[in-house]
């Protein structure tokens, strides 16, 4: 799958949240022709008229070349690259009207980091099913990509993973801006698991910070969290090296350490004593780890993978375990070899 390097790609981004809007700007700055789709007429009108999205990306000025619409069918009609940046648990329903309608050869790109409830499918699998496209035409973009920093043109790297190296190369060309450096690879499973599970670990790190714990605790959770991600990845056929890269350790560190991370922020509110409903309101956006933590844990249990941090997060979020008991639950586990 290739086009002449000088040919501008027609890209459509579904989702006007912070990351979808930011990635649309990256695509435009990289030379692609970009159309944004969103549900909110007010947000879409502001993007089209003022080149801003003050609701979801305040302070950022968007490239004037980006167009925006609320018409889903029109938005995707001639797209060569369709980028999906929607909440992971509702994406299947949103895409249902588009099943089988994409232009021949259209490449689908997932920016989402989660595992679907009930099915335990990764987002690339959900997109292939919902849109009725071959899995080889689905790519995944992941890495330490906090939207606000990239929108400010701060340098960042990412991984574009696809089964077909030519598909990964095409998507990388579409988003290679002066401040955004994409690398390519074929380990879709590893890249997606790194992105999904790191949200759960970031919730745990946020809870610890909210309790007043310091850098030793943070480093321990991040490191042991990476071990959980790698164990699940190994069980599902991922490549171990992926977890030492941008979509593994890179994304994990950024999400666990930054106050710009919604999962980290929500966890901190919980650690400070807020109830889940209060924490969600105070966070002010979708923290994917809240819902996907259950599907990640279910995926781990079905594959016989031990993930104690994930279990503890699910217990706090969905089973009533007090955050104050979470540390004891983890520290009371039997002693074992570090790489067991």
GROMACS .gro file of C-alpha atoms in nm:
model
  340
    1UNK     CA    1   0.000   0.000   0.000
    2UNK     CA    2   0.178   0.316  -0.117
    3UNK     CA    3   0.123   0.648  -0.286
    4UNK     CA    4   0.378   0.890  -0.432
    5UNK     CA    5   0.548   1.071  -0.146
    6UNK     CA    6   0.446   1.412  -0.279
    7UNK     CA    7   0.074   1.324  -0.292
    8UNK     CA    8  -0.121   1.483  -0.003
    9UNK     CA    9  -0.327   1.221   0.174
   10UNK     CA   10  -0.697   1.275   0.242
   11UNK     CA   11  -0.744   1.207   0.611
   12UNK     CA   12  -1.055   1.210   0.827
   13UNK     CA   13  -1.041   1.214   1.207
   14UNK     CA   14  -1.344   1.095   1.401
   15UNK     CA   15  -1.357   1.261   1.741
   16UNK     CA   16  -1.302   1.621   1.850
   17UNK     CA   17  -1.163   1.539   2.192
   18UNK     CA   18  -0.819   1.663   2.291
   19UNK     CA   19  -0.620   1.384   2.125
   20UNK     CA   20  -0.835   1.361   1.813
   21UNK     CA   21  -0.814   1.736   1.759
   22UNK     CA   22  -0.441   1.739   1.824
   23UNK     CA   23  -0.374   1.452   1.586
   24UNK     CA   24  -0.580   1.627   1.319
   25UNK     CA   25  -0.345   1.923   1.359
   26UNK     CA   26  -0.043   1.692   1.333
   27UNK     CA   27  -0.179   1.543   1.010
   28UNK     CA   28  -0.243   1.888   0.865
   29UNK     CA   29   0.103   2.012   0.964
   30UNK     CA   30   0.249   1.701   0.799
   31UNK     CA   31   0.082   1.796   0.469
   32UNK     CA   32  -0.235   1.587   0.474
   33UNK     CA   33  -0.577   1.723   0.380
   34UNK     CA   34  -0.776   1.687   0.701
   35UNK     CA   35  -1.145   1.673   0.789
   36UNK     CA   36  -1.263   1.647   1.151
   37UNK     CA   37  -1.592   1.489   1.254
   38UNK     CA   38  -1.765   1.554   1.584
   39UNK     CA   39  -2.109   1.525   1.739
   40UNK     CA   40  -2.126   1.872   1.893
   41UNK     CA   41  -2.242   2.140   1.646
   42UNK     CA   42  -2.089   2.409   1.868
   43UNK     CA   43  -1.745   2.247   1.876
   44UNK     CA   44  -1.750   2.171   1.503
   45UNK     CA   45  -1.857   2.525   1.418
   46UNK     CA   46  -1.581   2.675   1.631
   47UNK     CA   47  -1.319   2.453   1.467
   48UNK     CA   48  -1.440   2.547   1.119
   49UNK     CA   49  -1.485   2.918   1.192
   50UNK     CA   50  -1.216   3.008   1.447
   51UNK     CA   51  -0.968   2.718   1.411
   52UNK     CA   52  -0.997   2.650   1.783
   53UNK     CA   53  -1.150   2.388   2.012
   54UNK     CA   54  -1.177   2.571   2.342
   55UNK     CA   55  -1.391   2.301   2.503
   56UNK     CA   56  -1.144   2.017   2.460
   57UNK     CA   57  -0.811   2.180   2.369
   58UNK     CA   58  -0.807   2.531   2.517
   59UNK     CA   59  -0.527   2.762   2.409
   60UNK     CA   60  -0.436   2.576   2.091
   61UNK     CA   61  -0.466   2.732   1.746
   62UNK     CA   62  -0.546   2.476   1.477
   63UNK     CA   63  -0.422   2.481   1.117
   64UNK     CA   64  -0.662   2.682   0.901
   65UNK     CA   65  -0.669   2.403   0.644
   66UNK     CA   66  -0.867   2.168   0.873
   67UNK     CA   67  -1.236   2.143   0.791
   68UNK     CA   68  -1.501   2.011   1.029
   69UNK     CA   69  -1.846   1.855   1.001
   70UNK     CA   70  -2.116   1.676   1.199
   71UNK     CA   71  -2.212   1.464   0.894
   72UNK     CA   72  -2.051   1.125   0.958
   73UNK     CA   73  -2.115   0.980   0.613
   74UNK     CA   74  -1.980   1.285   0.432
   75UNK     CA   75  -1.678   1.298   0.662
   76UNK     CA   76  -1.553   0.954   0.558
   77UNK     CA   77  -1.676   0.943   0.198
   78UNK     CA   78  -1.341   0.983   0.021
   79UNK     CA   79  -1.093   0.933   0.305
   80UNK     CA   80  -0.772   0.748   0.228
   81UNK     CA   81  -0.683   0.746   0.598
   82UNK     CA   82  -0.959   0.722   0.859
   83UNK     CA   83  -0.840   0.802   1.210
   84UNK     CA   84  -1.063   0.701   1.501
   85UNK     CA   85  -1.028   0.886   1.832
   86UNK     CA   86  -1.351   0.801   2.015
   87UNK     CA   87  -1.417   0.662   2.365
   88UNK     CA   88  -1.325   0.294   2.348
   89UNK     CA   89  -1.647   0.164   2.498
   90UNK     CA   90  -1.877   0.351   2.257
   91UNK     CA   91  -1.679   0.336   1.934
   92UNK     CA   92  -1.852   0.025   1.795
   93UNK     CA   93  -2.196   0.188   1.816
   94UNK     CA   94  -2.076   0.511   1.653
   95UNK     CA   95  -1.913   0.329   1.362
   96UNK     CA   96  -2.204   0.090   1.294
   97UNK     CA   97  -2.353   0.306   1.013
   98UNK     CA   98  -2.020   0.301   0.829
   99UNK     CA   99  -1.981  -0.077   0.806
  100UNK     CA  100  -1.868  -0.174   0.458
  101UNK     CA  101  -1.888   0.182   0.320
  102UNK     CA  102  -1.524   0.297   0.327
  103UNK     CA  103  -1.345   0.380   0.004
  104UNK     CA  104  -1.146   0.089  -0.143
  105UNK     CA  105  -0.803   0.071   0.015
  106UNK     CA  106  -0.887   0.315   0.296
  107UNK     CA  107  -0.652   0.264   0.591
  108UNK     CA  108  -0.807   0.280   0.938
  109UNK     CA  109  -0.604   0.416   1.230
  110UNK     CA  110  -0.680   0.369   1.599
  111UNK     CA  111  -0.574   0.634   1.848
  112UNK     CA  112  -0.769   0.461   2.125
  113UNK     CA  113  -0.616   0.285   2.423
  114UNK     CA  114  -0.846   0.032   2.579
  115UNK     CA  115  -1.002  -0.313   2.569
  116UNK     CA  116  -1.369  -0.351   2.486
  117UNK     CA  117  -1.596  -0.464   2.766
  118UNK     CA  118  -1.778  -0.797   2.717
  119UNK     CA  119  -1.566  -0.897   2.413
  120UNK     CA  120  -1.216  -0.826   2.555
  121UNK     CA  121  -1.113  -0.719   2.204
  122UNK     CA  122  -0.835  -0.472   2.139
  123UNK     CA  123  -0.936  -0.153   1.958
  124UNK     CA  124  -0.785  -0.256   1.623
  125UNK     CA  125  -0.997  -0.572   1.637
  126UNK     CA  126  -1.308  -0.368   1.720
  127UNK     CA  127  -1.242  -0.136   1.424
  128UNK     CA  128  -1.188  -0.423   1.181
  129UNK     CA  129  -1.516  -0.583   1.290
  130UNK     CA  130  -1.723  -0.265   1.310
  131UNK     CA  131  -1.608  -0.123   0.977
  132UNK     CA  132  -1.578  -0.459   0.799
  133UNK     CA  133  -1.221  -0.403   0.682
  134UNK     CA  134  -0.932  -0.654   0.677
  135UNK     CA  135  -0.712  -0.642   0.987
  136UNK     CA  136  -0.412  -0.576   0.760
  137UNK     CA  137  -0.559  -0.234   0.676
  138UNK     CA  138  -0.583  -0.128   1.042
  139UNK     CA  139  -0.297   0.059   1.209
  140UNK     CA  140  -0.243   0.175   1.566
  141UNK     CA  141  -0.067   0.493   1.684
  142UNK     CA  142   0.063   0.495   2.040
  143UNK     CA  143   0.337   0.641   2.256
  144UNK     CA  144   0.406   0.916   2.511
  145UNK     CA  145   0.157   1.149   2.346
  146UNK     CA  146   0.001   1.394   2.591
  147UNK     CA  147  -0.225   1.605   2.370
  148UNK     CA  148  -0.161   1.946   2.528
  149UNK     CA  149   0.215   1.921   2.481
  150UNK     CA  150   0.192   1.806   2.120
  151UNK     CA  151  -0.064   2.078   2.044
  152UNK     CA  152   0.201   2.324   2.164
  153UNK     CA  153   0.445   2.167   1.912
  154UNK     CA  154   0.668   2.020   2.183
  155UNK     CA  155   0.876   1.738   2.028
  156UNK     CA  156   0.735   1.387   2.070
  157UNK     CA  157   0.772   1.041   1.924
  158UNK     CA  158   0.517   0.769   1.858
  159UNK     CA  159   0.489   0.420   1.715
  160UNK     CA  160   0.272   0.329   1.416
  161UNK     CA  161   0.203  -0.043   1.422
  162UNK     CA  162   0.031  -0.245   1.152
  163UNK     CA  163   0.040  -0.606   1.031
  164UNK     CA  164   0.140  -0.477   0.686
  165UNK     CA  165   0.463  -0.271   0.696
  166UNK     CA  166   0.341  -0.070   0.395
  167UNK     CA  167   0.030   0.037   0.586
  168UNK     CA  168   0.243   0.146   0.881
  169UNK     CA  169   0.471   0.340   0.647
  170UNK     CA  170   0.176   0.517   0.484
  171UNK     CA  171   0.034   0.627   0.819
  172UNK     CA  172   0.378   0.736   0.939
  173UNK     CA  173   0.417   0.954   0.631
  174UNK     CA  174   0.076   1.106   0.693
  175UNK     CA  175   0.167   1.220   1.046
  176UNK     CA  176   0.539   1.298   1.022
  177UNK     CA  177   0.539   1.664   1.129
  178UNK     CA  178   0.840   1.874   1.227
  179UNK     CA  179   0.759   1.817   1.596
  180UNK     CA  180   0.609   1.466   1.572
  181UNK     CA  181   0.836   1.171   1.490
  182UNK     CA  182   0.663   0.838   1.406
  183UNK     CA  183   0.845   0.505   1.405
  184UNK     CA  184   0.697   0.193   1.244
  185UNK     CA  185   0.667  -0.170   1.346
  186UNK     CA  186   0.438  -0.471   1.309
  187UNK     CA  187   0.368  -0.573   1.672
  188UNK     CA  188   0.009  -0.449   1.687
  189UNK     CA  189  -0.070  -0.666   1.990
  190UNK     CA  190   0.218  -0.533   2.198
  191UNK     CA  191   0.158  -0.171   2.106
  192UNK     CA  192  -0.212  -0.191   2.192
  193UNK     CA  193  -0.161  -0.376   2.519
  194UNK     CA  194   0.099  -0.120   2.627
  195UNK     CA  195  -0.149   0.160   2.561
  196UNK     CA  196  -0.443  -0.010   2.732
  197UNK     CA  197  -0.276  -0.136   3.048
  198UNK     CA  198  -0.069   0.176   3.115
  199UNK     CA  199  -0.396   0.361   3.184
  200UNK     CA  200  -0.471   0.116   3.464
  201UNK     CA  201  -0.121   0.150   3.611
  202UNK     CA  202  -0.152   0.531   3.591
  203UNK     CA  203  -0.467   0.510   3.803
  204UNK     CA  204  -0.268   0.317   4.066
  205UNK     CA  205   0.016   0.571   4.058
  206UNK     CA  206  -0.234   0.855   4.090
  207UNK     CA  207  -0.396   0.688   4.389
  208UNK     CA  208  -0.056   0.654   4.555
  209UNK     CA  209   0.022   1.021   4.490
  210UNK     CA  210  -0.317   1.121   4.628
  211UNK     CA  211  -0.229   0.931   4.945
  212UNK     CA  212   0.088   1.137   4.974
  213UNK     CA  213   0.337   0.865   4.876
  214UNK     CA  214   0.655   0.973   4.701
  215UNK     CA  215   0.888   0.875   4.420
  216UNK     CA  216   0.989   0.535   4.558
  217UNK     CA  217   0.628   0.421   4.548
  218UNK     CA  218   0.578   0.574   4.204
  219UNK     CA  219   0.888   0.403   4.064
  220UNK     CA  220   0.784   0.070   4.215
  221UNK     CA  221   0.436   0.085   4.065
  222UNK     CA  222   0.564   0.191   3.724
  223UNK     CA  223   0.825  -0.086   3.716
  224UNK     CA  224   0.596  -0.360   3.845
  225UNK     CA  225   0.323  -0.226   3.616
  226UNK     CA  226   0.554  -0.273   3.320
  227UNK     CA  227   0.610  -0.632   3.435
  228UNK     CA  228   0.232  -0.687   3.428
  229UNK     CA  229   0.205  -0.543   3.078
  230UNK     CA  230   0.493  -0.762   2.957
  231UNK     CA  231   0.343  -1.078   3.112
  232UNK     CA  232   0.008  -1.019   2.943
  233UNK     CA  233   0.185  -0.936   2.619
  234UNK     CA  234   0.387  -1.258   2.630
  235UNK     CA  235   0.070  -1.461   2.683
  236UNK     CA  236  -0.093  -1.298   2.379
  237UNK     CA  237   0.206  -1.326   2.145
  238UNK     CA  238   0.351  -0.974   2.165
  239UNK     CA  239   0.719  -0.905   2.105
  240UNK     CA  240   0.906  -0.840   2.435
  241UNK     CA  241   1.112  -0.556   2.285
  242UNK     CA  242   0.796  -0.353   2.225
  243UNK     CA  243   0.755  -0.292   2.599
  244UNK     CA  244   1.097  -0.128   2.624
  245UNK     CA  245   1.000   0.121   2.353
  246UNK     CA  246   0.780   0.423   2.303
  247UNK     CA  247   0.451   0.232   2.320
  248UNK     CA  248   0.563   0.048   2.634
  249UNK     CA  249   0.789   0.221   2.883
  250UNK     CA  250   0.764   0.557   2.704
  251UNK     CA  251   0.386   0.578   2.722
  252UNK     CA  252   0.379   0.430   3.073
  253UNK     CA  253   0.619   0.688   3.216
  254UNK     CA  254   0.442   0.983   3.053
  255UNK     CA  255   0.098   0.872   3.167
  256UNK     CA  256   0.202   0.780   3.520
  257UNK     CA  257   0.412   1.089   3.584
  258UNK     CA  258   0.221   1.375   3.425
  259UNK     CA  259  -0.065   1.577   3.574
  260UNK     CA  260  -0.187   1.614   3.213
  261UNK     CA  261  -0.286   1.244   3.221
  262UNK     CA  262  -0.656   1.203   3.299
  263UNK     CA  263  -0.602   0.855   3.441
  264UNK     CA  264  -0.329   0.980   3.674
  265UNK     CA  265  -0.542   1.278   3.774
  266UNK     CA  266  -0.850   1.069   3.847
  267UNK     CA  267  -0.643   0.828   4.053
  268UNK     CA  268  -0.503   1.118   4.256
  269UNK     CA  269  -0.856   1.237   4.336
  270UNK     CA  270  -0.944   0.886   4.453
  271UNK     CA  271  -0.631   0.869   4.664
  272UNK     CA  272  -0.724   1.200   4.824
  273UNK     CA  273  -1.054   1.051   4.939
  274UNK     CA  274  -1.298   1.140   4.661
  275UNK     CA  275  -1.564   0.893   4.551
  276UNK     CA  276  -1.541   0.767   4.193
  277UNK     CA  277  -1.828   0.984   4.070
  278UNK     CA  278  -1.669   1.294   4.224
  279UNK     CA  279  -1.329   1.205   4.078
  280UNK     CA  280  -1.474   1.166   3.730
  281UNK     CA  281  -1.635   1.511   3.745
  282UNK     CA  282  -1.320   1.673   3.882
  283UNK     CA  283  -1.105   1.510   3.614
  284UNK     CA  284  -1.321   1.664   3.342
  285UNK     CA  285  -1.270   1.408   3.068
  286UNK     CA  286  -1.270   1.040   2.979
  287UNK     CA  287  -1.023   0.833   3.180
  288UNK     CA  288  -1.018   0.516   2.970
  289UNK     CA  289  -0.867   0.305   3.247
  290UNK     CA  290  -1.179   0.323   3.463
  291UNK     CA  291  -1.387   0.104   3.233
  292UNK     CA  292  -1.115  -0.086   3.052
  293UNK     CA  293  -0.953  -0.199   3.380
  294UNK     CA  294  -1.222  -0.464   3.411
  295UNK     CA  295  -1.175  -0.592   3.057
  296UNK     CA  296  -0.796  -0.593   3.098
  297UNK     CA  297  -0.830  -0.799   3.414
  298UNK     CA  298  -1.075  -1.036   3.246
  299UNK     CA  299  -0.833  -1.078   2.955
  300UNK     CA  300  -0.554  -1.156   3.202
  301UNK     CA  301  -0.758  -1.411   3.394
  302UNK     CA  302  -0.871  -1.588   3.078
  303UNK     CA  303  -0.504  -1.624   2.980
  304UNK     CA  304  -0.378  -1.722   3.325
  305UNK     CA  305  -0.173  -1.403   3.375
  306UNK     CA  306  -0.108  -1.265   3.725
  307UNK     CA  307  -0.173  -0.887   3.735
  308UNK     CA  308  -0.196  -0.780   4.102
  309UNK     CA  309  -0.184  -0.403   4.043
  310UNK     CA  310  -0.464  -0.429   3.789
  311UNK     CA  311  -0.662  -0.647   4.032
  312UNK     CA  312  -0.618  -0.387   4.307
  313UNK     CA  313  -0.729  -0.102   4.080
  314UNK     CA  314  -1.042  -0.293   3.976
  315UNK     CA  315  -1.115  -0.367   4.342
  316UNK     CA  316  -1.095   0.003   4.429
  317UNK     CA  317  -1.293   0.126   4.129
  318UNK     CA  318  -1.562  -0.139   4.107
  319UNK     CA  319  -1.565  -0.355   4.420
  320UNK     CA  320  -1.552  -0.106   4.705
  321UNK     CA  321  -1.197  -0.168   4.828
  322UNK     CA  322  -1.080   0.146   5.015
  323UNK     CA  323  -0.769   0.306   4.865
  324UNK     CA  324  -0.613   0.283   5.210
  325UNK     CA  325  -0.632  -0.097   5.185
  326UNK     CA  326  -0.481  -0.114   4.837
  327UNK     CA  327  -0.121  -0.083   4.957
  328UNK     CA  328  -0.166  -0.356   5.218
  329UNK     CA  329  -0.322  -0.584   4.957
  330UNK     CA  330  -0.019  -0.547   4.731
  331UNK     CA  331   0.249  -0.563   5.001
  332UNK     CA  332   0.101  -0.871   5.169
  333UNK     CA  333   0.150  -1.084   4.858
  334UNK     CA  334   0.387  -1.383   4.894
  335UNK     CA  335   0.757  -1.312   4.837
  336UNK     CA  336   0.896  -1.434   4.506
  337UNK     CA  337   1.174  -1.388   4.249
  338UNK     CA  338   1.148  -1.050   4.070
  339UNK     CA  339   1.108  -1.212   3.728
  340UNK     CA  340   0.869  -1.486   3.839
   0.00000   0.00000   0.00000
